[in-house]
Amino acid sequence: MSTRHILLGLLATGPSHGYDLKRRHDERFPQARPLAYGQVYTTLQRLVRDGLAEVDGTDSDGGPERTMYRATNDGALELAQWAGEIAPPAPFVTNEIFAKVVVSILSGGDPEAYLRAQRAAHMERMRQLTAVKTAPGTDLATVLSADYALNHLDADLRWMTTTAARLTTLTAEVDAV
């Protein structure tokens, strides 16, 4: 995910300060890793440096003085271009689970036990996400984020089931090389 473009998108609604942008990011993307304040301010500085955002004064709102930022016309143009680009499917698939299965075979471990343990961890995370998305009053952004994660976890589980069924053949192939 492009923090630069997410912040430009949040600035598209009007001038904001870094604290507000961080809060709004974490609300809008509830299942994403929360942004660190340092990341927000560093990204804002780069946006200003690149002419995509500019300082729009300060606001104290009864507390400490905060710098307000707003997107520039160039920032709005870059945001529109980025938002319209098709995200290409990854040309290479890096799969840590698969790598651990192969390494387990190579090192004389128990890949079947590893897959069982990994499956249990995935199932637990799926239970957590299901609880989050079905909690009373859950907003749609949280539901959609949880659904996205659940679908990816489900795909992993299906892959683990297929791989477990093929472990004998995979072991023979790995050992033969």
PDB file of C-alpha atoms in Angstrom, residues 29-176:
ATOM      1  CA  PHE A  29      -8.147   1.043   6.939  1.00  0.00           C
ATOM      2  CA  PRO A  30      -8.929  -0.826  10.163  1.00  0.00           C
ATOM      3  CA  GLN A  31      -7.240  -4.123   9.272  1.00  0.00           C
ATOM      4  CA  ALA A  32      -4.092  -2.460   7.894  1.00  0.00           C
ATOM      5  CA  ARG A  33      -1.023  -1.905   9.998  1.00  0.00           C
ATOM      6  CA  PRO A  34      -1.552   1.395  11.843  1.00  0.00           C
ATOM      7  CA  LEU A  35       0.639   4.226  10.617  1.00  0.00           C
ATOM      8  CA  ALA A  36       3.336   5.489  12.915  1.00  0.00           C
ATOM      9  CA  TYR A  37       3.317   9.240  13.516  1.00  0.00           C
ATOM     10  CA  GLY A  38       6.893   9.448  12.271  1.00  0.00           C
ATOM     11  CA  GLN A  39       5.863   7.797   8.999  1.00  0.00           C
ATOM     12  CA  VAL A  40       3.010  10.285   8.560  1.00  0.00           C
ATOM     13  CA  TYR A  41       5.211  13.333   9.127  1.00  0.00           C
ATOM     14  CA  THR A  42       8.081  12.003   7.010  1.00  0.00           C
ATOM     15  CA  THR A  43       5.657  11.273   4.161  1.00  0.00           C
ATOM     16  CA  LEU A  44       4.086  14.725   4.498  1.00  0.00           C
ATOM     17  CA  GLN A  45       7.541  16.321   4.277  1.00  0.00           C
ATOM     18  CA  ARG A  46       8.259  14.358   1.099  1.00  0.00           C
ATOM     19  CA  LEU A  47       4.895  15.331  -0.386  1.00  0.00           C
ATOM     20  CA  VAL A  48       5.711  18.998   0.274  1.00  0.00           C
ATOM     21  CA  ARG A  49       9.239  18.575  -1.113  1.00  0.00           C
ATOM     22  CA  ASP A  50       7.803  16.974  -4.286  1.00  0.00           C
ATOM     23  CA  GLY A  51       5.182  19.707  -4.733  1.00  0.00           C
ATOM     24  CA  LEU A  52       2.246  17.334  -4.166  1.00  0.00           C
ATOM     25  CA  ALA A  53       1.163  18.957  -0.882  1.00  0.00           C
ATOM     26  CA  GLU A  54       1.796  22.270   0.797  1.00  0.00           C
ATOM     27  CA  VAL A  55       1.560  23.795   4.227  1.00  0.00           C
ATOM     28  CA  ASP A  56      -1.829  25.440   4.704  1.00  0.00           C
ATOM     29  CA  GLY A  57      -1.133  27.289   7.946  1.00  0.00           C
ATOM     30  CA  THR A  58      -1.376  26.169  11.530  1.00  0.00           C
ATOM     31  CA  ASP A  59      -4.215  25.246  13.829  1.00  0.00           C
ATOM     32  CA  SER A  60      -4.128  25.062  17.603  1.00  0.00           C
ATOM     33  CA  ASP A  61      -7.722  23.958  18.325  1.00  0.00           C
ATOM     34  CA  GLY A  62      -7.150  24.651  22.022  1.00  0.00           C
ATOM     35  CA  GLY A  63      -4.002  22.503  22.140  1.00  0.00           C
ATOM     36  CA  PRO A  64      -0.514  22.654  20.761  1.00  0.00           C
ATOM     37  CA  GLU A  65      -0.049  24.343  17.414  1.00  0.00           C
ATOM     38  CA  ARG A  66      -0.268  21.910  14.508  1.00  0.00           C
ATOM     39  CA  THR A  67       0.799  22.380  10.914  1.00  0.00           C
ATOM     40  CA  MET A  68      -2.017  21.961   8.420  1.00  0.00           C
ATOM     41  CA  TYR A  69      -1.354  20.432   4.997  1.00  0.00           C
ATOM     42  CA  ARG A  70      -3.360  20.402   1.811  1.00  0.00           C
ATOM     43  CA  ALA A  71      -2.917  18.635  -1.524  1.00  0.00           C
ATOM     44  CA  THR A  72      -1.770  20.736  -4.466  1.00  0.00           C
ATOM     45  CA  ASN A  73      -3.162  20.455  -7.991  1.00  0.00           C
ATOM     46  CA  ASP A  74      -0.152  18.292  -8.883  1.00  0.00           C
ATOM     47  CA  GLY A  75      -0.943  16.114  -5.871  1.00  0.00           C
ATOM     48  CA  ALA A  76      -4.555  15.718  -7.008  1.00  0.00           C
ATOM     49  CA  LEU A  77      -3.377  14.782 -10.506  1.00  0.00           C
ATOM     50  CA  GLU A  78      -0.908  12.190  -9.193  1.00  0.00           C
ATOM     51  CA  LEU A  79      -3.569  10.767  -6.891  1.00  0.00           C
ATOM     52  CA  ALA A  80      -6.060  10.440  -9.769  1.00  0.00           C
ATOM     53  CA  GLN A  81      -3.436   8.724 -11.925  1.00  0.00           C
ATOM     54  CA  TRP A  82      -2.440   6.303  -9.137  1.00  0.00           C
ATOM     55  CA  ALA A  83      -6.047   5.493  -8.232  1.00  0.00           C
ATOM     56  CA  GLY A  84      -6.841   4.641 -11.858  1.00  0.00           C
ATOM     57  CA  GLU A  85      -3.865   2.337 -12.417  1.00  0.00           C
ATOM     58  CA  ILE A  86      -4.592  -1.366 -12.453  1.00  0.00           C
ATOM     59  CA  ALA A  87      -2.599  -3.156  -9.773  1.00  0.00           C
ATOM     60  CA  PRO A  88      -0.737  -5.876 -11.673  1.00  0.00           C
ATOM     61  CA  PRO A  89      -0.765  -9.369 -10.254  1.00  0.00           C
ATOM     62  CA  ALA A  90       2.585 -10.119  -8.672  1.00  0.00           C
ATOM     63  CA  PRO A  91       4.993 -11.621 -11.219  1.00  0.00           C
ATOM     64  CA  PHE A  92       6.558 -13.825  -8.537  1.00  0.00           C
ATOM     65  CA  VAL A  93       4.803 -15.434  -5.658  1.00  0.00           C
ATOM     66  CA  THR A  94       6.765 -15.506  -2.456  1.00  0.00           C
ATOM     67  CA  ASN A  95       5.196 -17.892  -0.051  1.00  0.00           C
ATOM     68  CA  GLU A  96       6.799 -18.196   3.356  1.00  0.00           C
ATOM     69  CA  ILE A  97       4.657 -21.215   4.204  1.00  0.00           C
ATOM     70  CA  PHE A  98       5.853 -23.093   1.104  1.00  0.00           C
ATOM     71  CA  ALA A  99       9.451 -22.138   1.839  1.00  0.00           C
ATOM     72  CA  LYS A 100       9.129 -23.515   5.371  1.00  0.00           C
ATOM     73  CA  VAL A 101       7.651 -26.777   4.067  1.00  0.00           C
ATOM     74  CA  VAL A 102      10.583 -27.241   1.679  1.00  0.00           C
ATOM     75  CA  VAL A 103      13.147 -26.270   4.323  1.00  0.00           C
ATOM     76  CA  SER A 104      11.491 -28.684   6.741  1.00  0.00           C
ATOM     77  CA  ILE A 105      11.909 -31.486   4.187  1.00  0.00           C
ATOM     78  CA  LEU A 106      15.525 -30.490   3.491  1.00  0.00           C
ATOM     79  CA  SER A 107      16.437 -30.357   7.179  1.00  0.00           C
ATOM     80  CA  GLY A 108      14.712 -33.596   8.172  1.00  0.00           C
ATOM     81  CA  GLY A 109      11.867 -31.819   9.944  1.00  0.00           C
ATOM     82  CA  ASP A 110       8.198 -32.699   9.968  1.00  0.00           C
ATOM     83  CA  PRO A 111       6.446 -30.693   7.246  1.00  0.00           C
ATOM     84  CA  GLU A 112       3.110 -32.326   8.000  1.00  0.00           C
ATOM     85  CA  ALA A 113       3.251 -31.195  11.646  1.00  0.00           C
ATOM     86  CA  TYR A 114       4.266 -27.715  10.486  1.00  0.00           C
ATOM     87  CA  LEU A 115       1.274 -27.524   8.117  1.00  0.00           C
ATOM     88  CA  ARG A 116      -1.078 -28.648  10.933  1.00  0.00           C
ATOM     89  CA  ALA A 117       0.289 -25.971  13.279  1.00  0.00           C
ATOM     90  CA  GLN A 118       0.109 -23.311  10.562  1.00  0.00           C
ATOM     91  CA  ARG A 119      -3.454 -24.347   9.769  1.00  0.00           C
ATOM     92  CA  ALA A 120      -4.381 -23.941  13.449  1.00  0.00           C
ATOM     93  CA  ALA A 121      -2.852 -20.437  13.489  1.00  0.00           C
ATOM     94  CA  HIS A 122      -4.790 -19.495  10.339  1.00  0.00           C
ATOM     95  CA  MET A 123      -8.028 -20.835  11.804  1.00  0.00           C
ATOM     96  CA  GLU A 124      -7.513 -18.815  14.990  1.00  0.00           C
ATOM     97  CA  ARG A 125      -6.928 -15.640  12.972  1.00  0.00           C
ATOM     98  CA  MET A 126     -10.048 -16.381  10.932  1.00  0.00           C
ATOM     99  CA  ARG A 127     -12.069 -16.725  14.149  1.00  0.00           C
ATOM    100  CA  GLN A 128     -10.711 -13.362  15.341  1.00  0.00           C
ATOM    101  CA  LEU A 129     -11.568 -11.638  12.060  1.00  0.00           C
ATOM    102  CA  THR A 130     -15.034 -13.165  12.005  1.00  0.00           C
ATOM    103  CA  ALA A 131     -15.645 -11.851  15.523  1.00  0.00           C
ATOM    104  CA  VAL A 132     -14.443  -8.391  14.474  1.00  0.00           C
ATOM    105  CA  LYS A 133     -16.671  -8.233  11.386  1.00  0.00           C
ATOM    106  CA  THR A 134     -19.772  -9.582  13.110  1.00  0.00           C
ATOM    107  CA  ALA A 135     -19.558  -7.398  16.218  1.00  0.00           C
ATOM    108  CA  PRO A 136     -22.611  -5.172  16.675  1.00  0.00           C
ATOM    109  CA  GLY A 137     -22.175  -1.763  15.089  1.00  0.00           C
ATOM    110  CA  THR A 138     -19.192  -2.742  12.948  1.00  0.00           C
ATOM    111  CA  ASP A 139     -18.686  -0.259  10.110  1.00  0.00           C
ATOM    112  CA  LEU A 140     -18.545  -1.387   6.484  1.00  0.00           C
ATOM    113  CA  ALA A 141     -14.838  -0.549   6.066  1.00  0.00           C
ATOM    114  CA  THR A 142     -13.993  -2.964   8.880  1.00  0.00           C
ATOM    115  CA  VAL A 143     -16.259  -5.659   7.426  1.00  0.00           C
ATOM    116  CA  LEU A 144     -14.719  -5.291   3.964  1.00  0.00           C
ATOM    117  CA  SER A 145     -11.167  -5.329   5.355  1.00  0.00           C
ATOM    118  CA  ALA A 146     -11.926  -8.433   7.397  1.00  0.00           C
ATOM    119  CA  ASP A 147     -13.535 -10.119   4.380  1.00  0.00           C
ATOM    120  CA  TYR A 148     -10.425  -9.413   2.306  1.00  0.00           C
ATOM    121  CA  ALA A 149      -8.157 -10.932   4.946  1.00  0.00           C
ATOM    122  CA  LEU A 150     -10.501 -13.902   5.442  1.00  0.00           C
ATOM    123  CA  ASN A 151     -10.464 -14.687   1.722  1.00  0.00           C
ATOM    124  CA  HIS A 152      -6.668 -14.662   1.671  1.00  0.00           C
ATOM    125  CA  LEU A 153      -6.484 -16.877   4.735  1.00  0.00           C
ATOM    126  CA  ASP A 154      -9.008 -19.243   3.149  1.00  0.00           C
ATOM    127  CA  ALA A 155      -6.866 -19.470   0.009  1.00  0.00           C
ATOM    128  CA  ASP A 156      -3.855 -20.298   2.204  1.00  0.00           C
ATOM    129  CA  LEU A 157      -5.854 -23.006   3.959  1.00  0.00           C
ATOM    130  CA  ARG A 158      -6.906 -24.570   0.649  1.00  0.00           C
ATOM    131  CA  TRP A 159      -3.270 -24.491  -0.492  1.00  0.00           C
ATOM    132  CA  MET A 160      -2.151 -26.132   2.771  1.00  0.00           C
ATOM    133  CA  THR A 161      -4.710 -28.932   2.312  1.00  0.00           C
ATOM    134  CA  THR A 162      -3.530 -29.573  -1.252  1.00  0.00           C
ATOM    135  CA  THR A 163       0.121 -29.460  -0.214  1.00  0.00           C
ATOM    136  CA  ALA A 164      -0.442 -31.843   2.708  1.00  0.00           C
ATOM    137  CA  ALA A 165      -2.033 -34.315   0.289  1.00  0.00           C
ATOM    138  CA  ARG A 166       1.048 -34.057  -1.963  1.00  0.00           C
ATOM    139  CA  LEU A 167       3.777 -34.181   0.685  1.00  0.00           C
ATOM    140  CA  THR A 168       5.005 -37.639  -0.281  1.00  0.00           C
ATOM    141  CA  THR A 169       5.562 -36.567  -3.891  1.00  0.00           C
ATOM    142  CA  LEU A 170       7.055 -33.214  -2.858  1.00  0.00           C
ATOM    143  CA  THR A 171       9.425 -34.912  -0.431  1.00  0.00           C
ATOM    144  CA  ALA A 172      10.597 -37.292  -3.139  1.00  0.00           C
ATOM    145  CA  GLU A 173      11.188 -34.377  -5.543  1.00  0.00           C
ATOM    146  CA  VAL A 174      13.027 -32.266  -2.966  1.00  0.00           C
ATOM    147  CA  ASP A 175      15.188 -35.203  -1.875  1.00  0.00           C
ATOM    148  CA  ALA A 176      16.009 -36.073  -5.505  1.00  0.00           C
TER     149      ALA A 176
END
